[in-house]
């Protein structure tokens, strides 16, 4: 099973993102948009995971949830990895709620390492939702237009838990299904 841990975004935030993309300043873009069914905040990508290990993953994540309390997460600035001049991924980054989101991602990372030996993240966590994947170099002028994309406003999700998600790859892209949701219940 190809698994990752994620925060689901509210329907209201999905509409805000969809509206932002609809009014995008680049016609016939040289990238592939992702769709609302794939918009989320990835806390940890596990990749291929043996079915025999899923119970241990569920147990580790079940231990994480009670240590956290709900928080608001707002998406804002538009960006690209590694940058907007030569992006491979286009995204909207978290603008508020970054500290509790980062603490949650770190807790998930440690819990999965301790439970299963899943490799720890080596890069700094960057809360974002991917909206497009770029295959080729951008033609001249497109990068300048990307820098003009306004930040999202009113894109706030109340985060009261997270989910273990399975990703199935197909010719039309990834299809996601929630394996289990974990609700926050404390913070102690």
Short mmCIF file of C-alpha atoms in Angstrom, two decimals:
data_model
loop_
_atom_site.label_atom_id
_atom_site.label_comp_id
_atom_site.label_asym_id
_atom_site.label_seq_id
_atom_site.Cartn_x
_atom_site.Cartn_y
_atom_site.Cartn_z
CA UNK A 1 0.00 0.00 0.00
CA UNK A 2 1.26 3.49 -0.86
CA UNK A 3 0.47 5.59 2.22
CA UNK A 4 0.78 9.11 3.57
CA UNK A 5 -0.50 11.07 6.56
CA UNK A 6 -2.48 14.20 5.77
CA UNK A 7 -4.73 16.99 6.93
CA UNK A 8 -7.93 17.24 4.91
CA UNK A 9 -9.00 20.75 3.88
CA UNK A 10 -12.52 22.08 4.37
CA UNK A 11 -14.94 22.34 1.46
CA UNK A 12 -14.82 26.14 1.82
CA UNK A 13 -11.03 26.15 1.36
CA UNK A 14 -11.31 23.82 -1.63
CA UNK A 15 -13.72 26.34 -3.22
CA UNK A 16 -11.30 29.22 -2.56
CA UNK A 17 -8.45 27.29 -4.22
CA UNK A 18 -10.65 26.30 -7.16
CA UNK A 19 -11.70 29.95 -7.65
CA UNK A 20 -8.05 31.08 -7.52
CA UNK A 21 -7.10 28.56 -10.20
CA UNK A 22 -10.08 29.49 -12.36
CA UNK A 23 -8.84 33.09 -12.46
CA UNK A 24 -5.22 32.14 -13.04
CA UNK A 25 -3.11 34.66 -15.01
CA UNK A 26 -1.59 32.05 -17.37
CA UNK A 27 -3.61 30.69 -20.29
CA UNK A 28 -2.76 27.22 -21.61
CA UNK A 29 -0.37 26.55 -18.73
CA UNK A 30 2.59 24.21 -19.24
CA UNK A 31 1.67 22.14 -16.19
CA UNK A 32 -0.99 19.71 -15.02
CA UNK A 33 -3.44 20.99 -12.45
CA UNK A 34 -4.27 18.66 -9.62
CA UNK A 35 -7.90 18.54 -8.51
CA UNK A 36 -9.83 19.22 -5.31
CA UNK A 37 -9.90 15.50 -4.46
CA UNK A 38 -6.09 15.65 -4.12
CA UNK A 39 -5.74 18.93 -2.21
CA UNK A 40 -4.54 18.33 1.34
CA UNK A 41 -1.58 19.07 3.62
CA UNK A 42 0.87 16.15 3.69
CA UNK A 43 2.31 15.60 7.16
CA UNK A 44 4.37 12.52 6.26
CA UNK A 45 4.80 10.41 3.14
CA UNK A 46 5.38 6.77 3.99
CA UNK A 47 5.44 5.39 0.46
CA UNK A 48 5.04 1.67 -0.13
CA UNK A 49 4.08 0.05 3.15
CA UNK A 50 3.60 -3.67 3.71
CA UNK A 51 0.05 -4.62 4.70
CA UNK A 52 1.56 -6.39 7.72
CA UNK A 53 2.87 -3.01 8.95
CA UNK A 54 -0.42 -1.10 8.67
CA UNK A 55 -1.58 -2.02 12.19
CA UNK A 56 1.66 -0.63 13.63
CA UNK A 57 1.18 2.57 11.58
CA UNK A 58 -2.38 2.90 12.87
CA UNK A 59 -1.20 2.32 16.44
CA UNK A 60 1.54 4.95 16.19
CA UNK A 61 -0.84 7.51 14.70
CA UNK A 62 -3.44 6.66 17.32
CA UNK A 63 -0.88 7.58 19.97
CA UNK A 64 -0.17 10.94 18.28
CA UNK A 65 -3.73 12.29 18.03
CA UNK A 66 -4.47 12.65 21.78
CA UNK A 67 -1.39 14.84 22.21
CA UNK A 68 -2.78 17.62 19.99
CA UNK A 69 -5.60 20.15 20.13
CA UNK A 70 -7.60 21.64 17.25
CA UNK A 71 -6.15 24.67 15.47
CA UNK A 72 -6.92 26.92 12.52
CA UNK A 73 -4.78 26.53 9.41
CA UNK A 74 -4.92 29.26 6.77
CA UNK A 75 -3.48 28.97 3.28
CA UNK A 76 -1.96 32.10 1.78
CA UNK A 77 1.01 32.67 -0.50
CA UNK A 78 1.42 31.00 -3.87
CA UNK A 79 4.79 29.33 -4.43
CA UNK A 80 6.79 26.68 -6.20
CA UNK A 81 9.33 24.00 -5.35
CA UNK A 82 12.21 24.52 -5.65
CA UNK A 83 11.24 28.10 -6.68
CA UNK A 84 8.90 29.97 -9.02
CA UNK A 85 11.59 30.47 -11.69
CA UNK A 86 11.95 26.72 -12.33
CA UNK A 87 9.17 24.96 -10.41
CA UNK A 88 8.37 21.26 -10.42
CA UNK A 89 5.42 21.78 -8.08
CA UNK A 90 3.08 24.76 -7.62
CA UNK A 91 1.34 25.22 -4.29
CA UNK A 92 -0.42 27.46 -1.79
CA UNK A 93 1.52 27.61 1.49
CA UNK A 94 0.19 27.75 5.02
CA UNK A 95 0.11 31.33 6.29
CA UNK A 96 -1.33 30.76 9.78
CA UNK A 97 -1.36 27.73 12.03
CA UNK A 98 2.15 26.85 10.88
CA UNK A 99 3.55 26.17 14.38
CA UNK A 100 0.91 23.61 15.47
CA UNK A 101 0.95 22.03 12.01
CA UNK A 102 4.74 21.68 12.15
CA UNK A 103 4.56 20.25 15.68
CA UNK A 104 2.01 17.69 14.45
CA UNK A 105 4.18 16.73 11.45
CA UNK A 106 7.21 16.34 13.73
CA UNK A 107 5.22 14.20 16.18
CA UNK A 108 3.98 11.95 13.34
CA UNK A 109 7.54 11.69 11.99
CA UNK A 110 8.98 10.61 15.36
CA UNK A 111 6.11 8.21 16.14
CA UNK A 112 6.48 6.38 12.82
CA UNK A 113 10.25 6.18 13.21
CA UNK A 114 9.93 4.75 16.72
CA UNK A 115 7.15 2.29 15.81
CA UNK A 116 8.42 1.02 12.45
CA UNK A 117 11.78 2.59 11.73
CA UNK A 118 10.29 4.79 8.98
CA UNK A 119 13.08 7.14 7.90
CA UNK A 120 12.97 10.55 9.58
CA UNK A 121 12.47 13.63 7.42
CA UNK A 122 15.71 15.39 6.56
CA UNK A 123 14.14 18.53 5.12
CA UNK A 124 12.33 21.22 7.06
CA UNK A 125 8.55 20.72 7.04
CA UNK A 126 6.73 23.17 4.77
CA UNK A 127 2.94 23.05 5.12
CA UNK A 128 1.34 23.49 1.69
CA UNK A 129 -1.18 22.05 -0.72
CA UNK A 130 0.02 21.13 -4.19
CA UNK A 131 -2.18 22.54 -6.97
CA UNK A 132 -0.08 21.70 -10.05
CA UNK A 133 2.82 19.57 -11.22
CA UNK A 134 5.22 21.00 -13.79
CA UNK A 135 6.75 18.59 -16.28
CA UNK A 136 8.95 20.82 -18.46
CA UNK A 137 10.82 24.09 -18.13
CA UNK A 138 8.58 27.13 -18.12
CA UNK A 139 8.61 29.25 -21.27
CA UNK A 140 9.85 32.83 -20.95
CA UNK A 141 7.52 35.21 -19.17
CA UNK A 142 5.51 32.54 -17.36
CA UNK A 143 7.67 32.65 -14.22
CA UNK A 144 7.13 36.42 -14.01
CA UNK A 145 3.37 35.88 -14.18
CA UNK A 146 3.55 33.26 -11.42
CA UNK A 147 5.19 35.79 -9.12
CA UNK A 148 2.07 37.96 -9.50
CA UNK A 149 -0.41 35.34 -8.28
CA UNK A 150 -2.11 36.85 -5.23
CA UNK A 151 -2.19 35.11 -1.88
CA UNK A 152 -5.38 33.34 -0.91
CA UNK A 153 -7.71 35.07 1.51
CA UNK A 154 -10.45 33.41 3.57
CA UNK A 155 -8.81 30.00 3.13
CA UNK A 156 -9.06 28.78 6.73
CA UNK A 157 -9.58 25.16 7.77
CA UNK A 158 -10.30 24.13 11.35
CA UNK A 159 -7.92 21.20 11.89
CA UNK A 160 -9.31 18.78 14.46
CA UNK A 161 -7.41 15.71 13.35
CA UNK A 162 -5.57 14.03 10.51
CA UNK A 163 -5.85 10.93 8.34
CA UNK A 164 -3.89 7.99 7.04
CA UNK A 165 -4.47 8.00 3.29
CA UNK A 166 -3.80 5.42 0.59
CA UNK A 167 -2.65 6.64 -2.82
CA UNK A 168 -3.29 4.55 -5.91
CA UNK A 169 -1.47 5.64 -9.04
CA UNK A 170 -3.19 5.47 -12.41
CA UNK A 171 -2.67 6.91 -15.87
CA UNK A 172 -4.95 9.82 -14.99
CA UNK A 173 -3.12 10.61 -11.75
CA UNK A 174 -3.29 9.60 -8.12
CA UNK A 175 -6.53 8.52 -6.49
CA UNK A 176 -6.75 8.87 -2.71
CA UNK A 177 -8.84 7.01 -0.17
CA UNK A 178 -8.85 7.54 3.57
CA UNK A 179 -7.75 4.47 5.52
CA UNK A 180 -8.55 5.97 8.93
CA UNK A 181 -9.13 9.38 10.50
CA UNK A 182 -7.63 10.37 13.85
CA UNK A 183 -9.32 13.05 15.96
CA UNK A 184 -7.42 15.29 18.34
CA UNK A 185 -8.49 14.79 21.93
CA UNK A 186 -6.21 16.69 24.18
CA UNK A 187 -2.83 18.19 24.08
CA UNK A 188 -1.54 16.74 27.29
#
